[in-house]
């Protein structure tokens, strides 16, 4: 793992990553934090999230995904993963589910990375450590 400072979404659009992963709640609400910016700048990610069942606890540890392709038809694309790492949103208590975070990363590794190894560049913010009240350490 390598720590990079900068705007994750800007860097993805600049072609630095093949996959970006964000932590989402299971309520189909992308209204704050990085999710809000992803919903605004990568609308397919929010559309895919809204196609899942709102309030479905079984989504925890799973994900939905969308592909962003360059508008000009040239260059690369990247995948946005909506990892379901918390059931609900709010800042009144810790909302992140650490086992769900582990499960999202295991699932992404198995589904995307097993055939490519280290050749794919995956980026993610400190999932669950902002508004969801988790501890990155």
PDB file of C-alpha atoms in Angstrom, residues 13 18-19 42-45 47-48 64-70 76-82 112:
ATOM      1  CA  UNK A  13      -9.919  10.925 -14.260  1.00  0.00           C
ATOM      2  CA  UNK A  18      -7.829   1.306 -12.771  1.00  0.00           C
ATOM      3  CA  UNK A  19     -10.201   0.889  -9.823  1.00  0.00           C
ATOM      4  CA  UNK A  42     -19.426   9.806 -11.623  1.00  0.00           C
ATOM      5  CA  UNK A  43     -23.216   9.590 -11.932  1.00  0.00           C
ATOM      6  CA  UNK A  44     -23.120   5.941 -13.033  1.00  0.00           C
ATOM      7  CA  UNK A  45     -21.843   5.027  -9.562  1.00  0.00           C
ATOM      8  CA  UNK A  47     -27.225   5.011 -10.567  1.00  0.00           C
ATOM      9  CA  UNK A  48     -25.828   1.540  -9.875  1.00  0.00           C
ATOM     10  CA  UNK A  64     -21.846  -2.579  -6.799  1.00  0.00           C
ATOM     11  CA  UNK A  65     -19.653  -1.288  -9.604  1.00  0.00           C
ATOM     12  CA  UNK A  66     -19.684   0.908 -12.666  1.00  0.00           C
ATOM     13  CA  UNK A  67     -17.242   1.673 -15.454  1.00  0.00           C
ATOM     14  CA  UNK A  68     -16.332   5.237 -16.392  1.00  0.00           C
ATOM     15  CA  UNK A  69     -15.114   5.561 -19.943  1.00  0.00           C
ATOM     16  CA  UNK A  70     -13.471   8.624 -21.419  1.00  0.00           C
ATOM     17  CA  UNK A  76      -8.411   4.147 -20.515  1.00  0.00           C
ATOM     18  CA  UNK A  77     -11.423   3.745 -18.305  1.00  0.00           C
ATOM     19  CA  UNK A  78     -11.725   3.036 -14.602  1.00  0.00           C
ATOM     20  CA  UNK A  79     -14.060   1.070 -12.372  1.00  0.00           C
ATOM     21  CA  UNK A  80     -15.804   2.654  -9.392  1.00  0.00           C
ATOM     22  CA  UNK A  81     -16.639   0.242  -6.596  1.00  0.00           C
ATOM     23  CA  UNK A  82     -19.391   1.155  -4.137  1.00  0.00           C
ATOM     24  CA  UNK A 112     -10.801  -8.127 -10.167  1.00  0.00           C
TER      25      UNK A 112
END
